[in-house]
XYZ file of C-alpha atoms in Angstrom:
668
model
C -32.930 -37.561 0.461
C -35.757 -36.575 2.725
C -38.382 -33.713 2.265
C -39.543 -30.955 4.494
C -42.583 -28.716 4.007
C -42.043 -25.317 2.964
C -44.023 -22.593 4.641
C -46.577 -20.932 2.857
C -49.195 -21.886 0.340
C -49.707 -25.119 -1.171
C -48.222 -26.916 1.326
C -45.536 -28.143 -1.395
C -42.112 -29.860 -0.116
C -38.635 -28.829 -0.742
C -35.782 -31.313 -0.923
C -33.147 -31.245 1.584
C -30.055 -32.696 0.901
C -28.543 -35.898 2.665
C -25.498 -33.377 3.720
C -27.690 -30.845 4.926
C -29.936 -33.739 7.338
C -26.092 -34.876 8.483
C -24.885 -31.138 9.704
C -28.196 -30.540 11.389
C -27.656 -33.833 13.421
C -24.407 -32.733 14.197
C -25.351 -29.783 15.587
C -28.012 -30.678 17.249
C -25.425 -32.803 19.445
C -26.415 -36.443 18.041
C -23.783 -38.610 18.130
C -23.767 -39.620 14.247
C -21.462 -42.709 14.642
C -24.104 -44.666 16.723
C -25.070 -47.659 14.756
C -22.622 -46.982 11.437
C -19.095 -47.312 11.999
C -18.226 -45.882 8.459
C -20.259 -42.502 9.221
C -17.463 -40.056 8.504
C -16.099 -42.347 5.566
C -19.304 -41.414 3.799
C -19.772 -37.880 5.142
C -16.605 -36.902 3.335
C -17.871 -38.403 0.147
C -20.627 -35.703 0.073
C -20.365 -32.284 -1.408
C -19.910 -29.899 1.275
C -22.589 -26.951 1.416
C -20.762 -24.401 2.873
C -23.892 -22.042 3.493
C -25.824 -24.552 5.026
C -22.762 -25.589 7.208
C -22.038 -22.246 8.435
C -25.787 -21.277 8.639
C -26.388 -24.141 11.528
C -22.952 -23.173 13.311
C -24.384 -19.328 13.275
C -27.701 -20.241 14.364
C -26.554 -21.743 17.381
C -27.508 -20.161 20.987
C -25.170 -19.407 23.496
C -26.568 -22.009 25.891
C -26.424 -24.444 23.084
C -22.554 -24.241 22.554
C -21.406 -26.248 25.579
C -23.872 -29.062 24.372
C -22.371 -29.549 20.660
C -18.643 -28.681 21.513
C -17.766 -32.501 21.376
C -19.540 -32.817 18.322
C -17.571 -29.753 16.657
C -14.487 -30.907 18.042
C -14.908 -34.485 16.324
C -15.685 -32.900 13.159
C -12.438 -30.760 13.236
C -10.534 -33.937 14.233
C -12.058 -35.920 11.674
C -11.367 -33.368 8.774
C -7.654 -33.209 10.146
C -7.713 -37.238 9.918
C -8.944 -37.193 6.354
C -6.320 -34.730 5.194
C -4.200 -38.184 5.062
C -6.668 -40.039 3.415
C -5.646 -41.979 0.039
C -9.572 -41.112 -1.642
C -8.310 -37.692 -3.368
C -12.347 -36.510 -3.296
C -12.370 -36.733 0.603
C -8.856 -34.732 1.045
C -10.467 -31.975 -0.579
C -13.965 -32.014 0.924
C -12.384 -32.814 4.279
C -10.472 -29.325 3.805
C -13.132 -27.610 2.433
C -15.594 -28.325 5.373
C -12.751 -27.392 7.797
C -12.467 -24.201 6.439
C -15.876 -23.672 6.415
C -16.282 -24.632 10.142
C -13.488 -22.479 11.194
C -14.816 -19.545 9.696
C -18.300 -19.793 10.970
C -16.665 -20.683 14.393
C -14.705 -17.142 13.990
C -18.166 -15.437 13.019
C -19.474 -17.039 15.969
C -17.072 -16.306 18.685
C -17.257 -12.724 17.397
C -20.795 -12.043 18.713
C -20.226 -13.774 21.773
C -17.745 -12.245 24.380
C -15.384 -14.244 26.514
C -15.704 -17.340 24.586
C -12.836 -19.363 23.948
C -12.094 -19.987 20.147
C -9.327 -22.620 20.609
C -11.381 -24.728 23.031
C -14.769 -24.573 21.330
C -13.128 -25.501 17.809
C -10.446 -28.190 19.066
C -10.265 -28.622 22.588
C -7.216 -27.497 24.955
C -6.086 -30.956 25.578
C -5.121 -31.656 22.069
C -5.178 -28.387 20.227
C -1.363 -28.138 19.898
C -1.469 -31.663 18.439
C -4.004 -31.218 16.053
C -3.036 -27.874 14.734
C 0.780 -29.371 14.344
C -0.572 -32.255 12.414
C -3.089 -29.872 9.979
C -0.295 -27.233 9.260
C 1.688 -30.244 8.490
C -0.745 -31.794 5.928
C -0.875 -28.033 4.612
C 2.374 -27.417 3.788
C 2.714 -30.739 2.170
C 0.221 -29.651 -0.017
C 1.674 -26.486 -0.802
C 5.196 -27.969 -1.585
C 4.402 -31.049 -3.236
C 2.988 -31.573 -6.781
C -0.585 -31.465 -5.620
C -3.547 -30.392 -7.481
C -4.272 -26.805 -8.095
C -7.503 -26.714 -6.342
C -5.974 -28.208 -3.311
C -3.410 -25.744 -3.170
C -5.995 -23.042 -3.365
C -8.231 -24.677 -0.776
C -5.091 -24.542 1.557
C -4.482 -21.003 0.514
C -7.931 -20.146 1.263
C -7.810 -22.024 4.573
C -4.926 -19.839 5.692
C -6.584 -16.695 4.982
C -9.494 -17.629 6.497
C -7.108 -18.227 9.673
C -5.396 -15.098 9.323
C -8.807 -13.008 8.527
C -10.729 -14.401 11.724
C -10.482 -11.621 13.647
C -10.271 -7.759 13.332
C -7.365 -7.465 15.271
C -4.907 -9.857 13.869
C -3.163 -9.464 17.238
C -5.891 -11.238 19.407
C -6.260 -14.117 16.806
C -4.964 -16.949 18.975
C -4.899 -19.592 16.318
C -1.842 -17.383 15.161
C 0.081 -18.525 17.706
C 0.343 -22.022 15.916
C 1.247 -20.638 12.841
C 4.233 -19.550 14.569
C 5.244 -22.699 15.968
C 4.385 -24.373 12.912
C 5.764 -21.640 10.148
C 4.280 -21.913 6.538
C 6.790 -18.988 5.462
C 8.775 -21.641 3.170
C 5.409 -22.996 1.373
C 4.292 -19.497 0.805
C 7.472 -18.110 -1.047
C 7.496 -21.629 -3.021
C 4.392 -20.008 -4.525
C 6.536 -16.789 -5.534
C 9.292 -18.538 -7.246
C 7.530 -20.858 -9.637
C 5.807 -18.673 -12.211
C 2.948 -20.963 -12.549
C 2.136 -21.167 -9.043
C 2.695 -17.338 -9.035
C 0.125 -16.749 -11.347
C -2.254 -18.694 -9.493
C -1.899 -18.529 -6.091
C 0.584 -15.740 -5.624
C -1.818 -12.769 -4.578
C -3.248 -15.288 -2.027
C 0.285 -16.164 -0.637
C 1.496 -12.615 -0.171
C -1.325 -11.450 1.458
C -1.204 -14.286 3.855
C 2.635 -13.545 4.722
C 1.639 -9.521 4.877
C -1.070 -10.303 7.651
C 1.218 -12.820 9.130
C 3.681 -10.008 9.692
C 1.646 -7.944 11.388
C 0.961 -10.308 14.398
C 2.119 -8.817 17.507
C 4.746 -7.251 15.749
C 6.053 -4.713 18.431
C 5.214 -7.064 21.338
C 6.991 -10.428 20.804
C 9.371 -12.355 18.093
C 7.669 -13.045 14.958
C 9.458 -15.376 13.153
C 7.962 -13.982 9.660
C 9.244 -10.873 10.588
C 12.787 -12.225 10.479
C 12.519 -14.373 7.590
C 11.159 -12.026 5.573
C 14.050 -9.761 6.453
C 16.588 -12.090 5.495
C 15.033 -13.303 2.526
C 17.403 -13.385 -0.230
C 16.632 -16.070 -2.883
C 16.386 -14.204 -6.246
C 13.713 -15.737 -7.568
C 11.402 -15.342 -4.638
C 12.322 -11.775 -4.520
C 11.403 -11.535 -8.330
C 8.247 -13.168 -7.976
C 6.996 -10.947 -4.876
C 7.845 -8.089 -6.975
C 5.949 -8.773 -10.330
C 2.700 -9.754 -7.954
C 2.730 -6.074 -6.616
C 3.607 -4.598 -9.846
C 0.726 -6.671 -11.618
C -1.889 -5.377 -8.898
C -0.933 -1.750 -9.394
C -0.280 -2.035 -13.191
C -3.878 -3.559 -13.365
C -5.238 -0.752 -11.730
C -3.113 1.975 -13.893
C -4.288 0.016 -17.309
C -8.009 0.077 -16.270
C -7.834 4.043 -15.376
C -6.029 4.739 -18.841
C -8.829 2.619 -20.865
C -11.700 4.422 -18.824
C -9.946 8.061 -19.879
C -9.382 6.746 -23.053
C -13.190 5.715 -23.742
C -14.436 9.017 -22.066
C -12.401 10.830 -24.321
C -13.240 9.125 -27.481
C -16.911 7.782 -27.380
C -18.953 10.781 -27.023
C -18.885 14.825 -27.732
C -18.086 15.072 -24.105
C -14.394 14.069 -24.740
C -13.874 16.986 -26.744
C -13.976 19.099 -23.252
C -10.781 17.889 -22.003
C -11.383 19.444 -18.249
C -14.277 16.762 -18.172
C -11.999 13.660 -18.742
C -10.032 13.934 -15.432
C -13.569 14.715 -13.576
C -15.172 11.337 -15.043
C -12.677 9.630 -12.676
C -12.800 12.107 -9.887
C -16.533 12.448 -9.931
C -16.869 8.712 -10.233
C -19.185 7.288 -7.102
C -16.844 7.270 -4.443
C -18.005 4.056 -2.976
C -16.608 2.254 -6.117
C -13.541 4.529 -6.319
C -12.674 3.251 -2.903
C -13.349 0.053 -3.177
C -11.011 -0.013 -6.032
C -8.196 1.767 -3.935
C -8.889 -0.745 -0.842
C -8.700 -3.473 -3.137
C -5.074 -2.909 -3.719
C -4.305 -2.141 0.094
C -2.993 -5.868 0.175
C -0.494 -5.403 -2.444
C 0.552 -1.803 -0.990
C 1.174 -3.563 2.415
C 2.822 -6.527 1.067
C 5.193 -3.743 -0.846
C 5.934 -1.564 2.536
C 6.926 -4.748 4.574
C 9.547 -5.847 2.188
C 10.976 -2.517 1.525
C 10.784 -1.561 5.408
C 12.327 -5.109 6.404
C 14.811 -6.397 3.628
C 17.582 -4.688 1.829
C 17.442 -7.601 -0.591
C 14.459 -6.488 -2.144
C 15.525 -3.315 -3.314
C 17.673 -4.356 -6.379
C 14.308 -5.754 -7.755
C 13.500 -1.950 -7.783
C 15.563 -1.339 -11.046
C 14.730 -4.708 -12.815
C 12.596 -4.624 -15.937
C 9.602 -7.469 -15.604
C 8.621 -9.091 -18.976
C 6.816 -12.417 -17.722
C 3.277 -13.891 -18.982
C -0.121 -12.482 -18.174
C -0.719 -10.843 -14.748
C -2.218 -12.851 -12.034
C -5.418 -11.637 -10.632
C -5.791 -10.760 -7.149
C -8.116 -13.310 -5.642
C -10.643 -10.462 -4.361
C -11.050 -8.906 -7.489
C -14.824 -9.198 -8.316
C -15.871 -11.013 -11.614
C -17.648 -8.033 -12.740
C -14.330 -6.015 -12.528
C -11.368 -8.714 -13.949
C -8.069 -7.266 -14.548
C -7.804 -8.446 -18.057
C -4.220 -7.899 -19.614
C -3.724 -9.762 -22.811
C 0.133 -10.580 -23.935
C 0.266 -7.878 -26.325
C -0.215 -5.353 -23.576
C 2.956 -6.759 -21.345
C 5.487 -4.949 -22.497
C 8.385 -4.664 -20.141
C 7.270 -2.898 -16.718
C 9.304 -1.713 -13.808
C 7.839 -1.974 -10.199
C 9.116 1.700 -9.351
C 7.912 3.204 -12.418
C 4.619 1.393 -12.175
C 4.180 2.390 -8.685
C 4.879 6.497 -9.358
C 2.132 6.307 -12.216
C -0.136 4.361 -9.530
C 0.481 7.038 -7.135
C -0.474 9.847 -9.753
C -3.751 8.732 -10.375
C -4.454 7.460 -6.383
C -3.669 10.950 -5.570
C -5.481 13.049 -7.563
C -8.477 12.807 -5.247
C -7.460 12.167 -1.690
C -10.596 13.789 0.548
C -12.192 10.597 1.313
C -10.328 8.381 4.288
C -9.874 5.410 2.205
C -8.377 7.710 -0.713
C -6.054 9.597 2.062
C -4.979 6.215 3.780
C -3.894 4.525 0.463
C -2.091 7.682 -0.681
C -0.646 8.030 3.050
C 1.053 4.498 2.587
C 2.009 4.963 -0.449
C 4.041 8.022 0.592
C 5.488 6.277 3.764
C 6.553 3.475 1.170
C 8.466 6.482 -1.048
C 9.833 7.475 2.533
C 11.502 4.242 2.837
C 12.706 3.970 -0.362
C 14.459 7.412 -0.574
C 15.999 6.920 3.159
C 17.909 3.457 1.585
C 21.281 4.603 0.564
C 21.342 1.665 -2.212
C 17.828 2.449 -3.453
C 18.890 6.101 -4.066
C 21.949 5.046 -5.904
C 19.743 3.009 -8.203
C 17.285 6.073 -8.467
C 20.060 8.198 -9.486
C 21.986 5.589 -12.046
C 22.170 7.598 -15.175
C 22.204 3.952 -16.831
C 18.983 2.904 -15.659
C 16.660 5.412 -17.236
C 12.906 5.142 -17.784
C 9.812 6.800 -19.077
C 7.217 7.250 -16.140
C 3.890 8.465 -17.381
C 2.832 10.718 -14.790
C -1.308 11.329 -14.927
C -2.221 14.534 -13.886
C -5.913 15.823 -12.478
C -7.607 18.864 -13.884
C -6.796 22.356 -12.490
C -8.062 25.736 -13.553
C -4.993 26.702 -15.385
C -4.763 23.109 -17.196
C -6.281 20.354 -18.637
C -6.557 16.773 -17.275
C -4.128 14.118 -18.799
C -1.035 12.565 -18.657
C 2.557 13.731 -19.072
C 4.450 11.246 -21.417
C 8.461 11.660 -21.091
C 10.143 11.557 -24.454
C 13.218 10.143 -23.397
C 14.147 7.985 -20.529
C 15.439 9.626 -17.367
C 16.558 8.549 -14.302
C 13.823 6.980 -11.791
C 14.687 9.996 -9.014
C 13.291 12.607 -11.906
C 9.891 10.959 -11.936
C 10.133 10.679 -8.285
C 10.594 14.629 -8.008
C 7.894 15.273 -10.547
C 5.594 13.277 -8.720
C 6.219 15.303 -5.364
C 6.117 18.581 -7.279
C 2.836 17.588 -8.834
C 1.276 16.324 -5.611
C 2.141 19.863 -3.827
C 1.141 21.812 -6.708
C -2.497 20.001 -6.966
C -2.992 20.026 -3.169
C -3.177 23.670 -2.106
C -6.195 23.312 -0.540
C -8.068 24.770 2.518
C -8.374 21.072 3.709
C -4.572 20.543 3.893
C -3.235 16.923 3.964
C -0.484 18.071 6.068
C 0.828 14.928 6.662
C 1.017 13.805 3.077
C 2.702 17.425 2.406
C 4.981 16.225 5.041
C 6.065 13.167 3.400
C 6.471 14.651 0.252
C 8.978 17.508 1.015
C 10.821 15.076 3.226
C 11.231 12.447 0.379
C 12.844 15.475 -1.845
C 14.626 16.672 1.254
C 16.161 13.011 1.450
C 17.138 12.947 -2.194
C 18.641 16.426 -2.119
C 20.531 15.133 0.986
C 21.840 12.165 -1.108
C 22.969 14.399 -4.129
C 24.727 16.575 -1.752
C 26.546 13.631 -0.150
C 27.670 11.886 -3.105
C 27.830 14.969 -5.306
C 25.408 13.719 -7.844
C 24.229 16.209 -10.476
C 21.229 15.261 -12.483
C 19.444 16.751 -15.467
C 16.279 18.440 -13.785
C 14.495 21.500 -14.406
C 14.555 22.492 -10.512
C 12.632 25.800 -10.934
C 9.438 23.554 -11.191
C 10.413 22.554 -7.774
C 11.567 25.962 -6.297
C 8.195 27.710 -7.716
C 5.991 24.849 -6.328
C 7.507 25.244 -2.698
C 7.192 29.035 -3.101
C 3.577 28.458 -4.538
C 3.275 26.411 -1.164
C 4.674 28.844 1.260
C 2.907 31.938 -0.198
C -0.367 29.475 0.151
C -0.124 28.780 3.664
C 0.745 32.562 4.558
C -2.100 33.895 2.711
C -4.510 31.671 4.937
C -2.505 31.659 7.847
C -5.833 32.587 9.990
C -7.515 29.575 8.913
C -4.620 27.056 9.397
C -3.445 27.692 12.293
C -6.608 26.811 14.004
C -6.244 23.492 13.050
C -2.801 22.426 12.499
C 0.850 23.552 13.042
C 1.805 24.748 9.599
C 5.253 25.641 10.745
C 6.396 22.307 10.002
C 5.645 22.504 6.597
C 7.361 25.746 6.078
C 10.300 24.586 8.248
C 10.915 21.875 5.636
C 10.464 24.195 2.569
C 12.966 26.495 4.178
C 15.433 23.552 4.950
C 15.253 22.376 1.146
C 16.060 26.236 0.233
C 18.941 26.262 2.404
C 20.286 22.847 1.133
C 20.299 24.214 -2.675
C 21.826 28.072 -1.432
C 24.591 26.088 0.994
C 25.488 23.126 -0.949
C 23.940 23.329 -4.547
C 27.263 24.044 -6.110
C 28.121 20.352 -5.453
C 24.776 18.913 -7.247
C 22.940 21.382 -9.167
C 23.899 20.552 -13.048
C 25.494 24.011 -13.889
C 26.733 27.672 -12.536
C 23.562 28.480 -14.695
C 21.393 26.955 -12.398
C 22.664 28.514 -9.058
C 21.996 31.613 -10.892
C 18.540 30.956 -11.193
C 17.696 29.717 -7.782
C 19.143 33.376 -6.649
C 16.708 35.032 -9.245
C 13.665 32.708 -7.659
C 14.301 34.124 -4.228
C 14.486 37.373 -5.250
C 11.538 37.617 -7.262
C 9.684 35.910 -4.890
C 11.182 38.181 -1.900
C 7.482 39.038 -0.494
C 6.643 35.476 -0.122
C 9.356 34.898 2.044
C 9.579 38.265 4.136
C 5.737 37.733 4.844
C 6.667 34.143 6.528
C 9.300 35.888 8.330
C 6.945 38.524 9.586
C 4.375 35.463 10.408
C 7.051 33.265 12.191
C 8.560 36.065 14.033
C 5.002 37.088 15.817
C 4.243 33.421 16.545
C 7.753 32.910 17.926
C 7.151 36.213 20.307
C 3.782 35.538 21.206
C 4.138 32.075 22.658
C 1.758 29.241 22.211
C 1.911 25.980 21.113
C 3.495 26.799 17.751
C 6.405 28.779 19.490
C 9.135 26.246 19.221
C 8.542 25.409 15.574
C 7.932 29.196 14.585
C 11.587 30.173 15.977
C 13.229 27.684 13.908
C 11.312 28.705 10.651
C 12.540 32.456 11.890
C 16.405 30.972 12.203
C 16.271 29.212 8.959
C 15.413 32.240 6.644
C 18.546 33.983 7.490
C 20.223 32.918 4.419
C 17.268 33.592 2.231
C 16.485 36.739 3.568
C 20.489 37.535 3.228
C 20.273 36.988 -0.479
C 17.045 38.873 -0.920
C 18.236 42.181 0.895
C 21.701 42.229 -0.656
C 20.495 41.817 -4.362
C 17.361 43.668 -3.933
C 19.267 47.176 -3.455
C 21.394 46.223 -6.387
C 18.700 45.093 -8.646
C 17.167 48.583 -8.210
C 20.168 50.628 -8.398
C 21.174 48.879 -11.845
C 17.758 49.724 -12.986
C 17.803 53.432 -12.114
C 21.227 53.334 -14.048
C 19.777 51.846 -17.144
C 17.044 53.755 -16.589
C 14.667 50.657 -17.051
C 11.288 49.894 -15.654
C 10.596 46.446 -16.531
C 13.824 44.269 -16.741
C 13.938 41.015 -18.254
C 15.012 37.662 -16.508
C 18.265 37.997 -18.370
C 18.812 41.405 -16.915
C 18.103 40.474 -13.626
C 20.552 37.128 -13.758
C 23.557 39.515 -14.723
C 23.127 41.531 -11.865
C 23.152 38.305 -9.769
C 26.160 37.026 -11.405
C 28.164 40.389 -10.844
C 27.431 40.823 -7.219
C 27.998 37.300 -5.553
C 31.575 38.250 -3.902
C 29.828 40.567 -1.831
C 27.378 38.213 -0.467
C 27.935 37.162 3.085
C 25.950 33.984 4.248
C 26.052 31.948 7.428
C 27.240 28.396 7.224
C 24.170 26.149 8.303
C 25.164 23.004 9.594
C 23.170 19.554 9.568
C 21.083 20.533 6.747
C 21.416 16.984 5.193
C 20.339 15.461 8.318
C 16.667 13.734 8.864
C 15.032 12.254 11.362
C 14.625 8.370 9.938
C 11.212 6.724 9.746
C 10.211 4.478 12.339
C 6.980 2.852 12.014
C 6.590 2.494 16.205
C 5.143 4.720 17.788
C 4.391 7.275 15.429
C 2.625 5.151 12.785
C 1.090 2.398 14.798
C -2.368 3.512 14.832
C -2.153 4.290 11.308
C -1.121 0.639 10.127
C -3.187 -1.010 13.121
C -6.600 0.994 11.579
C -5.151 -0.003 7.781
C -4.603 -3.722 8.551
C -7.911 -4.114 10.378
C -9.971 -2.675 7.410
C -7.620 -4.843 5.069
C -8.534 -7.875 6.951
C -12.283 -7.046 7.146
C -12.131 -6.508 3.428
C -10.555 -9.630 2.426
C -12.605 -11.722 4.633
C -15.315 -10.835 2.780
C -14.221 -11.752 -0.439
C -12.899 -15.527 0.281
C -15.525 -17.675 -1.416
C -15.543 -21.556 -0.211
C -18.556 -23.134 -2.552
C -17.230 -22.825 -5.415
C -15.255 -26.190 -6.087
C -16.545 -28.263 -9.069
C -16.213 -31.835 -8.867
C -15.509 -32.357 -12.664
C -12.619 -29.786 -12.148
C -11.334 -31.298 -8.998
C -11.511 -34.880 -10.583
C -9.225 -32.908 -13.684
C -6.997 -31.340 -11.238
C -6.006 -34.683 -10.076
C -5.963 -36.783 -13.124
C -3.586 -33.962 -14.497
C -0.772 -34.993 -12.335
C -0.692 -38.377 -12.230
């Protein structure tokens, strides 16, 4: 071990490790094997120093790169060659060194425009051969009974590879992962419980990112393989990993609220409890939300692509302790004791997660997170089998939805006393979102998704004549409140967005109830209550009609949508104009000024026969969700941020020699 002078007083010297000296020699362009034919055998017995290695490559100037390319190619070649070495330590250190080199070269190429990654790292002439050998070794280590530390290194290498560039589709090295796929090796991590607990999060993250590679421009085998995946153990393993990530978040939230409500006298002020979370440092909260984007993206891709996965939505999970995402910080681990691991369900956990995440969607990160959640719900409600599962009366669950504090209510969660079909929890969540997001910064797209999910559920109920026991008045009053809020703030909204699209969706939902309610409402009394709500809130619909009529006649960008809104209100206005004079006549005859709800309902029941409505067609039709092209920019940006976040959390220098030796000895 040599020494070097430290700059500063005293002239003290700092020890420089042997491996660091070798790095310096390699990246000065020296021929390291001159006079020592065993150089590489000795090199891979030395513990790598990732910081020093990446610093040496990072410090290279543009004019130095061509001079050291041959040495760098040799390092990569030797690393790959030593993956077949019989000496276990050399194998681990070779893979660790290779991972550090690849990451450092990615960083360097990002700094230099027009610099070819493949040629600089491997060399054009042997790139395909070298990458084929390398990925063959990676697959072998992942599939065979290799030590945990070696599997972990393989996954870290793949993570470095797939997160190498901000734009996944411009990552040229991923072409070799298409030629030499690692799909089977990754899904093996999901099928076995012990492997899933240690490596599951990394495996589905790699798979999810690989699915993004030129997904709309070329044939991606990972998309095809994920879409036809049918092994039950793998699908359930995939589901459990997503569930564990989301449930870790909900449990932490519940613990925080519980501590806030019991630890201090402030806990007696119940409205403060919710605000503890909402007012949490925005950077911390955004970081927490972003850390779950890989799990949400994984859920989105498999629901979007794979019909077989839908069956897992109805399954209970009772497996051992939750695996911890590899990008969770040590300061914030997801600790779940076996006692806490009562049976959980993916969709229940997902709905509970959304109820927390959507409480404060003002930041771009939070809004993006909730937007992804609502897109997933859109895909679920469009799937016939998924919707059938959610309506199955034999599959009942208790969904704990967390509610944000509002002026008229305290914060907290609503725990169902009795289990209900999953669709009830879904509608509750959508109603809660609409009710709690009547704000000047109206999240237009999120409202469209929420009402769209309700529309799709009703369309299913109408087609299949399914009746559920649900308090529909909560939904009706919430939708009416949304319309009233929009009409009241018309002058503010029309300058920024087309609110008529939301109003049209609301009107369509009411028309489904009016036209087909007798096929899916739980009782005739529910139908009466619908008419009561429409008559009671006649002014809201009259004002909406006036507003839409005005814009339909004045031209402008909202003309077409406002015409549709005007036409869609024909039956609602027919109902209100039919019953209102009869109610007034009955009140005059009875000499009553303030009738009860029962009185009004009796008048409604007595006057159905003379009501004439227009049959409206295609009310249960909707535009099917398509990622491309409408949502492509959203997902491009989301994946970019996910890649950047994950890349920053990959730790390469955490290998402990004793642990490595123990890992190898335990499988012999």
